[in-house]
């Protein structure tokens, strides 16, 4: 319980750090990016909306601490300002309409990569020197060396442009109305295959190697020898004795990987023009839409922190040693 | 954070002997993986250095009709604008390798400072530094990179700065764990008792004994640097006037190389990034295997014994 509270405090601190970073960046950066944005937005905005944005970016004459307090307050009330590229939609609405796609893509890819990678790692460690153990790691390291987005480009070119097996962009065909019917869901699924596949391909190696290495360490433990001496079946020892204990670091990695997947999904989304918040972040950067950029950054950070906190909760359940401390 | 402590407790400590360190270099050359990696790296360094000789003139100069397939005149074809892809790739190596290795060195430097200070001083310094490290580790990397790069003025130095800021934390955590276990050894206590200055103990007593860990984190940082620079530039957040592998890919994607089927515009740069990263990973893997005997395959272990 103390551990959970301590970690909760830590996550709140991290969130506070990212809010502060958001506050500081537009105010102290050289080159004054914010006024560039205003020059661009001048024509399309009402005077009072510009006044509100000026307040958000500290261009009014209030003392700094006062600006800071009101900024933090507005973040916690969900008021992230108004998007400029999608004027006059509030930032929170833009994010809300697109975060689902990112969660879908990132979640599917993460779960597949983690499950498959861990299984491969278990088998590779159990059969030391076998095909899986000797040929796979170098291969996976090689695939993992490719930049995320480049692999995505290659897959898009090969399966989308040349072979035409999969659709090339967006989350579903234009003209389909979203709804819970078979046609729409299968359309979404075919659009999901390529982006998810590229993420799985580059991230699976890390899972496999990590699992393999902990499995090797675990397999040297006395209780494994004991289990062998008892004459238990190899598969039972492998899964119920060794893998179960070797899985703990993977649980921690799962929390870490969430941040990584959001990052990776970001580039993949850009390549496949997948309408998640990563794609939107790039649009915001290109349109000098600073409120939207900051809002997306805060949302992603909050999501990652929340995920880590949930993993902590799970970890306390799984590892009794943590509870004793 | 308790999870971290458990992880460090199980990390096997490397025996600290000088003979062992000289052995590391020789073992690296002995290892096929590392040798292949080192040769590949040397090759790329050579190509980058010789770019002005191999492909004289400004690589972004338009000197041909656009979108030509590879031919005798243009070995790797031309871009949609009519630039020679081979020249772009060769010159791109300079910026990519420079940024990658600079980021790797600086980030590792920061990580060494943080890790050593954490381990040596302990208590409040350790708590504070660990807290900062963990916050940086937790903040999602790429989005952080993007908003930093979006607010800072564009340029190579911005790219390097931003990558160092987002890249040092992982290494710092590993190095802190290693330094902490060495800090507890008797010879460090002896050094403290004989009145050696803190800086000397950190850099002359502790640091040399974790050379192999520093090496793996350095290689990891360089891989991160090269990949992240490419990603940043691919998103158009780098300096698009500089020729690098990342900007090559950015232009290829912007000019619609994918849709028009000019695969030669985006394959070479991506392949180069992958090969360099693979070479670094191979060396890294070999260092890992040499310093952590349990990861060695049984065959290799038997050979070494015999």
Coordinates of C-alpha atoms in Angstrom, one line a residue:
Chain A
X1 CA 0.0 0.0 0.0
X2 CA 2.8 2.4 0.9
X3 CA 4.5 1.5 -2.4
X4 CA 1.4 2.3 -4.4
X5 CA 1.0 5.7 -2.6
X6 CA 4.7 6.5 -3.2
X7 CA 4.5 5.7 -6.9
X8 CA 1.2 7.6 -7.2
X9 CA 3.0 10.6 -5.8
X10 CA 5.8 10.1 -8.2
X11 CA 3.5 9.9 -11.2
X12 CA 1.8 13.1 -10.1
X13 CA 5.2 14.7 -9.8
X14 CA 6.0 13.6 -13.4
X15 CA 2.7 14.9 -14.6
X16 CA 3.4 18.2 -12.9
X17 CA 6.8 18.3 -14.6
X18 CA 5.3 17.9 -18.0
X19 CA 2.7 20.6 -17.3
X20 CA 5.5 22.9 -16.2
X21 CA 7.5 22.1 -19.3
X22 CA 4.4 23.0 -21.3
X23 CA 4.1 26.2 -19.4
X24 CA 7.8 27.1 -19.8
X25 CA 8.4 26.2 -23.4
X26 CA 6.3 28.9 -25.2
X27 CA 7.4 31.6 -22.7
X28 CA 11.1 31.2 -22.7
X29 CA 12.0 29.9 -26.1
X30 CA 14.1 32.0 -28.4
X31 CA 12.8 33.0 -31.8
X32 CA 9.3 33.6 -30.4
X33 CA 7.4 30.8 -32.1
X34 CA 4.1 31.9 -30.5
X35 CA 4.0 35.3 -32.3
X36 CA 4.6 33.4 -35.6
X37 CA 1.5 31.5 -34.8
X38 CA -0.4 34.6 -34.1
X39 CA 0.7 36.2 -37.3
X40 CA -0.7 33.2 -39.1
X41 CA -4.0 33.1 -37.2
X42 CA -4.8 36.8 -37.2
X43 CA -7.2 36.6 -40.1
X44 CA -9.4 33.8 -39.0
X45 CA -10.0 34.6 -35.3
X46 CA -12.2 36.8 -33.3
X47 CA -10.4 39.4 -31.1
X48 CA -11.6 37.8 -27.9
X49 CA -10.4 34.4 -28.9
X50 CA -7.0 35.8 -29.7
X51 CA -7.1 37.5 -26.2
X52 CA -7.8 34.1 -24.7
X53 CA -4.9 32.5 -26.6
X54 CA -2.6 35.3 -25.6
X55 CA -3.5 34.5 -22.0
X56 CA -2.8 30.8 -22.5
X57 CA 0.7 31.5 -23.9
X58 CA 1.6 34.2 -21.4
X59 CA 1.5 37.2 -23.7
X60 CA -0.6 39.2 -21.3
X61 CA 1.1 41.3 -18.6
X62 CA 0.2 39.3 -15.5
X63 CA 3.0 38.3 -13.2
X64 CA 4.5 34.9 -14.0
X65 CA 3.3 33.1 -10.9
X66 CA -0.3 34.2 -11.6
X67 CA -0.1 32.9 -15.1
X68 CA 1.3 29.6 -13.8
X69 CA -1.5 29.1 -11.3
X70 CA -4.2 29.8 -13.9
X71 CA -2.5 27.6 -16.4
X72 CA -2.3 24.6 -14.0
X73 CA -5.9 25.2 -13.1
X74 CA -7.1 25.3 -16.7
X75 CA -5.2 22.0 -17.4
X76 CA -6.9 20.2 -14.5
X77 CA -10.3 21.5 -15.6
X78 CA -9.7 20.1 -19.1
X79 CA -9.5 23.4 -20.8
X80 CA -6.6 23.1 -23.2
X81 CA -7.5 26.1 -25.4
X82 CA -8.7 26.2 -28.9
X83 CA -7.1 24.4 -31.8
X84 CA -5.9 26.7 -34.6
X85 CA -5.7 24.3 -37.5
X86 CA -9.2 23.0 -36.6
X87 CA -10.5 26.4 -35.6
X88 CA -12.8 26.8 -33.6
X89 CA -12.9 23.3 -32.1
X90 CA -11.5 23.1 -28.5
X91 CA -8.3 21.1 -28.2
X92 CA -9.9 18.6 -25.9
X93 CA -12.6 17.8 -28.5
X94 CA -10.0 17.3 -31.2
X95 CA -8.1 14.9 -29.0
X96 CA -11.2 13.1 -27.8
X97 CA -12.4 12.4 -31.3
X98 CA -9.1 10.7 -32.3
X99 CA -7.5 9.1 -29.3
X100 CA -9.6 6.0 -29.8
X101 CA -7.8 5.1 -33.0
X102 CA -4.4 5.5 -31.4
X103 CA -5.5 3.3 -28.5
X104 CA -6.8 0.7 -30.9
X105 CA -3.7 0.6 -33.0
X106 CA -1.2 0.8 -30.1
X107 CA -3.1 -1.6 -28.0
X108 CA -3.5 -4.3 -30.6
X109 CA 0.1 -4.0 -31.6
X110 CA 1.4 -4.0 -28.1
X111 CA -0.6 -7.1 -27.0
X112 CA 0.3 -9.1 -30.0
X113 CA 4.0 -8.2 -29.7
X114 CA 4.1 -8.9 -26.0
X115 CA 2.3 -12.2 -26.1
X116 CA 4.1 -13.5 -29.1
X117 CA 7.5 -12.2 -28.1
X118 CA 7.3 -13.6 -24.6
X119 CA 6.2 -17.0 -25.9
X120 CA 9.1 -17.1 -28.4
X121 CA 11.5 -16.0 -25.6
X122 CA 10.3 -18.8 -23.3
X123 CA 10.8 -21.4 -26.0
X124 CA 14.1 -20.0 -27.1
X125 CA 15.5 -20.1 -23.6
X126 CA 14.1 -23.6 -23.0
X127 CA 15.7 -25.0 -26.1
X128 CA 19.1 -23.4 -25.8
X129 CA 21.1 -23.6 -29.0
X130 CA 18.0 -24.6 -31.1
X131 CA 16.9 -22.8 -34.2
X132 CA 14.8 -20.4 -32.4
X133 CA 17.6 -19.5 -30.0
X134 CA 20.4 -19.2 -32.5
X135 CA 18.8 -17.8 -35.6
X136 CA 16.0 -15.7 -34.3
X137 CA 17.7 -13.2 -32.0
X138 CA 20.1 -11.9 -34.7
X139 CA 17.2 -11.8 -37.2
X140 CA 15.0 -9.9 -34.8
X141 CA 17.8 -7.5 -33.9
X142 CA 18.3 -6.8 -37.6
X143 CA 14.6 -6.2 -38.2
X144 CA 14.6 -4.0 -35.0
X145 CA 17.4 -1.9 -36.4
X146 CA 15.2 -0.5 -39.1
X147 CA 13.5 2.8 -38.3
X148 CA 9.9 2.2 -37.4
X149 CA 8.7 4.6 -40.1
X150 CA 10.9 3.2 -42.8
X151 CA 9.6 -0.4 -42.3
X152 CA 6.1 1.1 -42.4
X153 CA 7.0 2.8 -45.7
X154 CA 8.3 -0.4 -47.1
X155 CA 5.3 -2.4 -46.0
X156 CA 3.0 0.3 -47.4
X157 CA 4.9 0.2 -50.7
X158 CA 5.0 -3.6 -50.9
X159 CA 1.5 -4.6 -49.7
X160 CA -0.4 -1.4 -50.4
X161 CA 1.0 0.1 -53.6
X162 CA 2.5 -2.9 -55.5
X163 CA 0.4 -5.8 -54.4
X164 CA -2.7 -3.9 -53.4
X165 CA -3.6 -6.4 -50.7
X166 CA -4.3 -3.8 -48.0
X167 CA -5.7 -0.3 -48.1
X168 CA -3.1 2.4 -48.0
X169 CA -4.4 5.1 -45.7
X170 CA -6.9 6.1 -43.1
X171 CA -8.7 3.9 -40.6
X172 CA -11.7 3.0 -42.8
X173 CA -13.0 3.6 -46.3
X174 CA -14.3 7.1 -47.1
X175 CA -18.1 6.9 -47.4
X176 CA -18.6 4.2 -44.7
X177 CA -20.6 5.4 -41.7
X178 CA -19.0 4.2 -38.4
X179 CA -21.2 1.8 -36.6
X180 CA -21.1 -1.6 -34.9
X181 CA -21.9 -3.7 -38.0
X182 CA -19.9 -6.4 -39.6
X183 CA -19.0 -4.4 -42.7
X184 CA -17.6 -1.5 -40.8
X185 CA -15.7 -3.6 -38.3
X186 CA -14.0 -5.7 -41.0
X187 CA -13.1 -2.6 -42.9
X188 CA -11.5 -1.2 -39.8
X189 CA -9.7 -4.5 -39.3
X190 CA -8.2 -4.6 -42.8
X191 CA -7.0 -1.0 -42.3
X192 CA -5.4 -2.0 -39.1
X193 CA -3.4 -4.9 -40.4
X194 CA -0.4 -3.1 -42.0
X195 CA 0.2 -0.4 -39.3
X196 CA -0.1 -3.0 -36.5
X197 CA 2.1 -5.5 -38.3
X198 CA 5.0 -3.0 -38.7
X199 CA 4.9 -2.1 -35.0
X200 CA 4.8 -5.8 -34.0
X201 CA 7.6 -6.6 -36.3
X202 CA 10.0 -4.1 -34.8
X203 CA 9.0 -4.4 -31.2
X204 CA 8.8 -8.2 -30.9
X205 CA 12.6 -8.7 -30.7
X206 CA 12.9 -6.7 -27.5
X207 CA 10.2 -8.8 -25.8
X208 CA 11.8 -12.0 -27.0
X209 CA 15.3 -11.2 -26.0
X210 CA 14.3 -9.8 -22.6
X211 CA 12.2 -12.9 -21.8
X212 CA 14.9 -15.2 -23.1
X213 CA 17.5 -13.7 -20.8
X214 CA 15.4 -13.7 -17.7
X215 CA 14.3 -17.3 -18.5
X216 CA 17.9 -18.4 -18.7
X217 CA 18.6 -16.9 -15.3
X218 CA 15.5 -18.4 -13.9
X219 CA 16.2 -21.8 -15.3
X220 CA 19.4 -22.0 -13.2
X221 CA 17.4 -21.7 -10.0
X222 CA 17.3 -24.5 -7.5
X223 CA 13.5 -24.9 -7.7
X224 CA 13.8 -25.8 -11.4
X225 CA 16.2 -28.6 -10.6
X226 CA 13.9 -29.7 -7.8
X227 CA 11.0 -29.7 -10.2
X228 CA 13.0 -31.8 -12.7
X229 CA 14.0 -34.2 -10.0
X230 CA 10.4 -34.6 -9.1
X231 CA 9.8 -35.9 -12.6
X232 CA 7.4 -33.2 -13.7
X233 CA 6.7 -32.9 -17.4
X234 CA 9.0 -30.5 -19.2
X235 CA 6.2 -28.3 -20.5
X236 CA 4.8 -28.0 -16.9
X237 CA 8.2 -27.0 -15.6
X238 CA 8.7 -24.6 -18.5
X239 CA 5.4 -22.7 -18.1
X240 CA 4.3 -23.2 -14.5
X241 CA 7.7 -23.0 -12.8
X242 CA 10.2 -21.0 -15.0
X243 CA 8.1 -18.8 -17.2
X244 CA 5.8 -17.8 -14.4
X245 CA 8.7 -16.3 -12.5
X246 CA 10.5 -14.9 -15.4
X247 CA 7.4 -13.0 -16.5
X248 CA 7.8 -10.4 -13.8
X249 CA 10.2 -8.1 -15.6
X250 CA 8.0 -8.3 -18.6
X251 CA 5.1 -6.9 -16.6
X252 CA 7.2 -3.9 -15.8
X253 CA 8.3 -3.6 -19.4
X254 CA 4.7 -3.6 -20.4
X255 CA 4.2 -0.3 -18.7
X256 CA 7.4 1.1 -20.2
X257 CA 6.4 -0.2 -23.6
X258 CA 3.2 1.7 -23.6
X259 CA 5.1 5.0 -23.9
X260 CA 7.3 3.4 -26.5
X261 CA 4.3 2.2 -28.5
X262 CA 2.6 5.6 -28.4
X263 CA 5.8 7.0 -29.8
X264 CA 6.1 4.3 -32.4
X265 CA 2.5 4.4 -33.3
X266 CA 3.0 8.1 -33.9
X267 CA 5.4 7.5 -36.8
X268 CA 3.3 4.6 -38.1
X269 CA 0.2 6.8 -38.0
X270 CA 2.0 9.4 -40.0
X271 CA 3.1 7.0 -42.7
X272 CA -0.4 5.4 -43.0
X273 CA -2.2 8.6 -42.5
X274 CA -4.0 6.8 -39.7
X275 CA -6.3 9.3 -37.9
X276 CA -4.9 8.9 -34.4
X277 CA -3.5 11.6 -32.1
X278 CA 0.0 11.0 -33.4
X279 CA -1.0 11.9 -36.9
X280 CA -2.8 14.9 -35.4
X281 CA 0.3 15.9 -33.5
X282 CA 2.2 16.2 -36.8
X283 CA -0.6 18.1 -38.4
X284 CA -0.4 20.5 -35.4
X285 CA 3.3 20.9 -35.8
X286 CA 3.0 21.7 -39.4
X287 CA 0.2 24.1 -38.8
X288 CA 2.1 25.8 -35.9
X289 CA -0.9 24.8 -33.8
X290 CA 0.8 25.1 -30.4
X291 CA -2.3 24.7 -28.2
X292 CA -3.1 21.4 -29.9
X293 CA 0.5 20.2 -29.8
X294 CA 0.7 20.8 -26.0
X295 CA -2.7 19.3 -25.4
X296 CA -1.7 16.1 -27.3
X297 CA 1.6 15.9 -25.4
X298 CA -0.2 16.3 -22.1
X299 CA -2.8 13.6 -23.0
X300 CA -0.1 11.1 -24.1
X301 CA 1.8 11.8 -20.9
X302 CA -1.2 11.3 -18.8
X303 CA -2.1 8.1 -20.6
X304 CA 1.4 6.7 -20.1
X305 CA 1.5 7.6 -16.4
X306 CA -1.9 6.1 -15.8
X307 CA -0.9 2.9 -17.6
X308 CA 2.3 2.7 -15.4
X309 CA 0.2 3.1 -12.3
X310 CA -2.1 0.3 -13.3
X311 CA 0.9 -1.9 -14.0
X312 CA 2.1 -1.1 -10.5
X313 CA -1.2 -2.2 -9.1
X314 CA -0.9 -5.5 -11.0
X315 CA 2.7 -5.9 -9.9
X316 CA 1.8 -5.8 -6.2
X317 CA -0.7 -8.6 -6.8
X318 CA 1.9 -10.7 -8.7
X319 CA 5.0 -10.3 -6.7
X320 CA 4.6 -10.9 -3.0
X321 CA 8.1 -9.6 -2.2
X322 CA 6.9 -6.1 -3.1
X323 CA 4.1 -6.3 -0.6
X324 CA 6.4 -7.2 2.3
X325 CA 8.6 -4.2 2.0
Chain B
X1 CA 11.0 2.1 -8.0
X2 CA 11.1 -1.0 -5.9
X3 CA 11.0 -3.0 -9.1
X4 CA 14.2 -1.2 -10.1
X5 CA 16.0 -2.2 -6.9
X6 CA 15.1 -5.8 -7.5
X7 CA 16.4 -5.6 -11.0
X8 CA 19.7 -4.2 -9.8
X9 CA 20.1 -6.7 -7.1
X10 CA 19.9 -9.6 -9.5
X11 CA 22.3 -8.0 -12.1
X12 CA 25.5 -10.1 -11.9
X13 CA 28.5 -7.9 -11.0
X14 CA 31.5 -8.0 -13.2
X15 CA 34.7 -8.9 -11.5
X16 CA 36.9 -5.9 -11.6
X17 CA 40.4 -6.8 -12.7
X18 CA 42.6 -5.0 -15.2
X19 CA 43.6 -8.1 -17.0
X20 CA 39.9 -8.7 -17.7
X21 CA 39.6 -5.3 -19.4
X22 CA 42.4 -5.9 -21.8
X23 CA 40.8 -9.2 -22.6
X24 CA 37.6 -7.5 -23.5
X25 CA 39.1 -5.9 -26.6
X26 CA 40.7 -9.1 -27.8
X27 CA 37.5 -11.1 -27.1
X28 CA 35.6 -8.5 -29.1
X29 CA 37.8 -9.2 -32.1
X30 CA 37.5 -12.9 -31.5
X31 CA 33.8 -12.8 -31.5
X32 CA 32.4 -13.1 -35.0
X33 CA 29.4 -11.0 -34.3
X34 CA 31.5 -8.1 -33.0
X35 CA 34.0 -8.4 -35.8
X36 CA 31.2 -8.2 -38.4
X37 CA 29.8 -5.2 -36.7
X38 CA 33.1 -3.4 -36.4
X39 CA 33.9 -3.9 -40.0
X40 CA 30.5 -2.6 -41.1
X41 CA 30.9 0.4 -38.9
X42 CA 34.4 1.1 -40.3
X43 CA 33.0 0.8 -43.8
X44 CA 30.3 3.4 -43.2
X45 CA 32.7 5.8 -41.5
X46 CA 35.0 5.5 -44.5
X47 CA 32.2 6.2 -46.9
X48 CA 31.1 9.2 -44.9
X49 CA 34.7 10.6 -44.8
X50 CA 35.2 10.0 -48.5
X51 CA 31.9 11.4 -49.7
X52 CA 33.5 14.5 -51.2
X53 CA 35.9 12.3 -53.2
X54 CA 33.3 9.6 -54.3
X55 CA 30.6 12.1 -55.1
X56 CA 32.1 15.5 -55.6
X57 CA 30.0 18.6 -55.6
X58 CA 26.8 19.6 -53.9
X59 CA 24.6 16.4 -53.5
X60 CA 21.3 18.3 -53.5
X61 CA 22.2 19.8 -56.9
X62 CA 19.6 19.0 -59.6
X63 CA 21.6 17.5 -62.5
X64 CA 19.3 15.1 -64.2
X65 CA 15.7 14.4 -65.1
X66 CA 13.6 13.2 -62.1
X67 CA 12.6 9.7 -61.0
X68 CA 15.1 7.7 -63.1
X69 CA 15.5 4.1 -62.2
X70 CA 19.1 2.9 -61.2
X71 CA 21.4 3.0 -64.2
X72 CA 25.1 3.2 -65.1
X73 CA 25.0 7.0 -64.9
X74 CA 23.1 7.0 -61.6
X75 CA 23.8 3.8 -59.7
X76 CA 20.9 4.3 -57.3
X77 CA 18.7 6.3 -59.7
X78 CA 17.5 9.9 -59.1
X79 CA 14.9 11.5 -56.8
X80 CA 11.7 13.0 -58.1
X81 CA 13.6 16.3 -58.3
X82 CA 16.4 14.9 -60.2
X83 CA 19.1 14.6 -57.6
X84 CA 21.5 11.6 -57.6
X85 CA 20.4 9.2 -54.8
X86 CA 23.9 7.7 -54.4
X87 CA 25.4 11.1 -53.7
X88 CA 22.6 12.0 -51.3
X89 CA 23.1 8.7 -49.4
X90 CA 26.9 9.1 -49.2
X91 CA 26.6 12.7 -48.0
X92 CA 23.8 11.8 -45.7
X93 CA 26.1 9.4 -43.9
X94 CA 28.1 12.4 -42.7
X95 CA 25.3 14.2 -40.9
X96 CA 23.6 11.0 -39.6
X97 CA 26.8 9.5 -38.2
X98 CA 28.0 12.8 -36.8
X99 CA 24.7 13.5 -35.0
X100 CA 24.3 9.9 -33.9
X101 CA 27.8 9.6 -32.4
X102 CA 27.7 13.1 -30.9
X103 CA 24.3 12.4 -29.3
X104 CA 25.7 9.0 -28.1
X105 CA 28.8 10.5 -26.5
X106 CA 27.1 13.5 -24.9
X107 CA 24.2 11.5 -23.6
X108 CA 26.5 8.8 -22.2
X109 CA 28.6 11.6 -20.6
X110 CA 25.6 13.0 -18.9
X111 CA 24.5 9.6 -17.8
X112 CA 28.0 8.8 -16.4
X113 CA 28.0 12.0 -14.4
X114 CA 24.5 11.4 -13.1
X115 CA 25.1 7.7 -12.4
X116 CA 28.5 8.3 -10.6
X117 CA 27.2 11.2 -8.6
X118 CA 24.2 9.2 -7.6
X119 CA 26.2 6.2 -6.5
X120 CA 29.1 8.0 -4.9
X121 CA 27.2 10.6 -2.8
X122 CA 24.1 8.5 -2.1
X123 CA 21.3 9.8 0.2
X124 CA 19.7 13.1 -1.0
X125 CA 21.8 13.5 -4.1
X126 CA 20.9 9.9 -5.1
X127 CA 17.2 10.4 -4.4
X128 CA 17.0 13.7 -6.3
X129 CA 18.9 12.4 -9.3
X130 CA 17.0 9.1 -9.4
X131 CA 13.7 11.1 -9.3
X132 CA 14.7 13.3 -12.2
X133 CA 16.0 10.2 -14.2
X134 CA 12.8 8.3 -13.6
X135 CA 10.6 11.3 -14.7
X136 CA 12.6 11.6 -17.9
X137 CA 12.3 7.8 -18.4
X138 CA 8.5 8.0 -18.0
X139 CA 7.7 10.9 -20.2
X140 CA 6.9 9.5 -23.6
X141 CA 10.1 10.1 -25.7
X142 CA 8.9 10.9 -29.2
X143 CA 6.1 13.3 -28.3
X144 CA 8.5 15.1 -26.0
X145 CA 11.1 15.2 -28.8
X146 CA 8.5 16.7 -31.1
X147 CA 7.2 19.4 -28.9
X148 CA 10.8 20.4 -27.9
X149 CA 11.9 20.5 -31.6
X150 CA 8.8 22.4 -32.5
X151 CA 9.5 25.2 -30.1
X152 CA 13.2 25.4 -30.6
X153 CA 14.7 27.1 -33.7
X154 CA 15.4 24.5 -36.3
X155 CA 19.0 23.4 -36.9
X156 CA 21.5 20.5 -36.3
X157 CA 22.4 21.8 -32.8
X158 CA 18.8 21.8 -31.8
X159 CA 18.4 18.2 -33.0
X160 CA 21.5 17.2 -31.0
X161 CA 20.3 19.1 -27.9
X162 CA 16.8 17.6 -28.0
X163 CA 18.1 14.1 -28.5
X164 CA 20.5 14.3 -25.6
X165 CA 17.7 15.7 -23.4
X166 CA 15.4 12.8 -24.2
X167 CA 18.1 10.1 -24.5
X168 CA 20.3 10.2 -21.4
X169 CA 17.9 8.8 -18.7
X170 CA 17.9 5.1 -19.6
X171 CA 21.7 4.9 -19.6
X172 CA 21.9 6.9 -16.3
X173 CA 19.7 4.3 -14.6
X174 CA 21.9 1.4 -15.8
X175 CA 25.1 3.2 -15.0
X176 CA 23.8 4.2 -11.5
X177 CA 23.0 0.6 -10.7
X178 CA 26.4 -0.6 -11.8
X179 CA 28.2 2.2 -10.0
X180 CA 26.3 1.6 -6.9
X181 CA 27.4 -2.0 -6.7
X182 CA 31.0 -1.0 -7.2
X183 CA 30.6 1.8 -4.7
X184 CA 30.0 -0.9 -2.1
X185 CA 33.3 -2.7 -2.8
X186 CA 36.2 -2.7 -0.3
X187 CA 38.6 -0.9 -2.6
X188 CA 36.4 2.1 -2.9
X189 CA 36.0 2.2 0.9
X190 CA 39.8 2.0 1.1
X191 CA 40.1 4.9 -1.3
X192 CA 37.7 7.0 0.8
X193 CA 39.6 6.2 3.9
X194 CA 42.9 7.2 2.4
X195 CA 41.4 10.6 1.6
X196 CA 41.2 10.5 -2.1
X197 CA 39.1 13.3 -3.6
X198 CA 35.5 12.4 -4.6
X199 CA 36.2 13.2 -8.3
X200 CA 39.2 11.0 -8.3
X201 CA 37.4 8.1 -6.7
X202 CA 34.5 8.5 -9.2
X203 CA 36.5 8.7 -12.3
X204 CA 39.7 6.8 -11.5
X205 CA 38.4 4.1 -9.1
X206 CA 34.8 3.4 -10.0
X207 CA 34.5 4.4 -13.7
X208 CA 37.3 2.1 -15.1
X209 CA 35.6 -0.9 -13.4
X210 CA 32.4 -0.4 -15.3
X211 CA 34.0 0.1 -18.7
X212 CA 32.0 -2.6 -20.4
X213 CA 28.6 -1.3 -19.1
X214 CA 29.6 2.2 -20.2
X215 CA 30.4 0.7 -23.6
X216 CA 27.0 -1.0 -24.0
X217 CA 25.2 2.2 -23.0
X218 CA 27.3 4.2 -25.3
X219 CA 26.4 1.9 -28.2
X220 CA 22.8 2.0 -27.2
X221 CA 22.8 5.8 -27.1
X222 CA 24.3 6.0 -30.6
X223 CA 21.7 3.6 -32.0
X224 CA 19.0 5.8 -30.3
X225 CA 20.6 9.0 -31.7
X226 CA 20.8 7.8 -35.3
X227 CA 17.2 6.4 -35.3
X228 CA 15.7 9.3 -33.4
X229 CA 17.4 11.9 -35.7
X230 CA 16.0 10.1 -38.7
X231 CA 12.5 10.0 -37.2
X232 CA 12.6 13.7 -36.2
X233 CA 13.8 14.7 -39.7
X234 CA 11.3 12.4 -41.4
X235 CA 8.6 14.3 -39.6
X236 CA 10.1 17.5 -41.0
X237 CA 11.3 18.7 -37.6
X238 CA 15.0 18.7 -38.3
X239 CA 16.9 21.0 -40.5
X240 CA 15.6 20.2 -43.9
X241 CA 18.4 22.0 -45.7
X242 CA 21.0 19.5 -44.3
X243 CA 21.5 16.3 -46.3
X244 CA 21.1 13.4 -44.0
X245 CA 19.4 9.9 -44.1
X246 CA 16.5 11.3 -42.3
X247 CA 15.9 14.3 -44.6
X248 CA 16.4 12.0 -47.6
X249 CA 13.5 10.0 -46.4
X250 CA 11.5 13.1 -45.6
X251 CA 11.9 14.4 -49.2
X252 CA 11.2 11.0 -50.7
X253 CA 8.0 10.8 -48.7
X254 CA 7.1 14.4 -49.5
X255 CA 7.7 13.9 -53.2
X256 CA 5.4 10.9 -53.2
X257 CA 8.1 8.3 -53.9
X258 CA 5.9 5.6 -52.4
X259 CA 2.9 6.3 -54.6
X260 CA 4.9 6.7 -57.9
X261 CA 6.8 3.5 -57.1
X262 CA 10.3 5.0 -57.1
X263 CA 11.5 2.7 -54.4
X264 CA 15.1 3.6 -54.9
X265 CA 14.5 7.0 -53.4
X266 CA 13.7 5.7 -50.0
X267 CA 15.3 2.3 -49.8
X268 CA 19.0 3.2 -49.6
X269 CA 18.8 5.7 -46.7
X270 CA 16.6 3.5 -44.6
X271 CA 18.9 0.5 -45.3
X272 CA 21.9 2.5 -44.3
X273 CA 20.3 3.5 -41.0
X274 CA 19.4 -0.2 -40.4
X275 CA 22.8 -1.5 -41.2
X276 CA 24.6 1.0 -38.9
X277 CA 22.1 0.3 -36.1
X278 CA 22.5 -3.5 -36.7
X279 CA 26.3 -3.2 -36.7
X280 CA 26.2 -1.3 -33.4
X281 CA 23.7 -3.8 -32.0
X282 CA 26.0 -6.7 -33.0
X283 CA 28.9 -5.2 -31.1
X284 CA 26.6 -4.5 -28.2
X285 CA 25.4 -8.1 -28.1
X286 CA 28.9 -9.4 -28.2
X287 CA 30.0 -7.1 -25.3
X288 CA 27.0 -8.3 -23.4
X289 CA 27.8 -12.0 -24.1
X290 CA 31.5 -11.6 -23.1
X291 CA 30.8 -9.8 -19.8
X292 CA 27.7 -11.9 -18.9
X293 CA 28.8 -15.5 -19.1
X294 CA 25.4 -16.9 -18.6
X295 CA 24.2 -15.5 -21.9
X296 CA 26.9 -17.3 -23.8
X297 CA 25.8 -20.4 -25.7
X298 CA 27.0 -23.7 -24.4
X299 CA 29.1 -24.4 -27.4
X300 CA 31.0 -21.1 -27.1
X301 CA 31.5 -21.8 -23.4
X302 CA 33.0 -25.2 -24.1
X303 CA 35.3 -23.8 -26.8
X304 CA 36.5 -21.1 -24.5
X305 CA 37.3 -23.7 -21.8
X306 CA 39.1 -26.0 -24.2

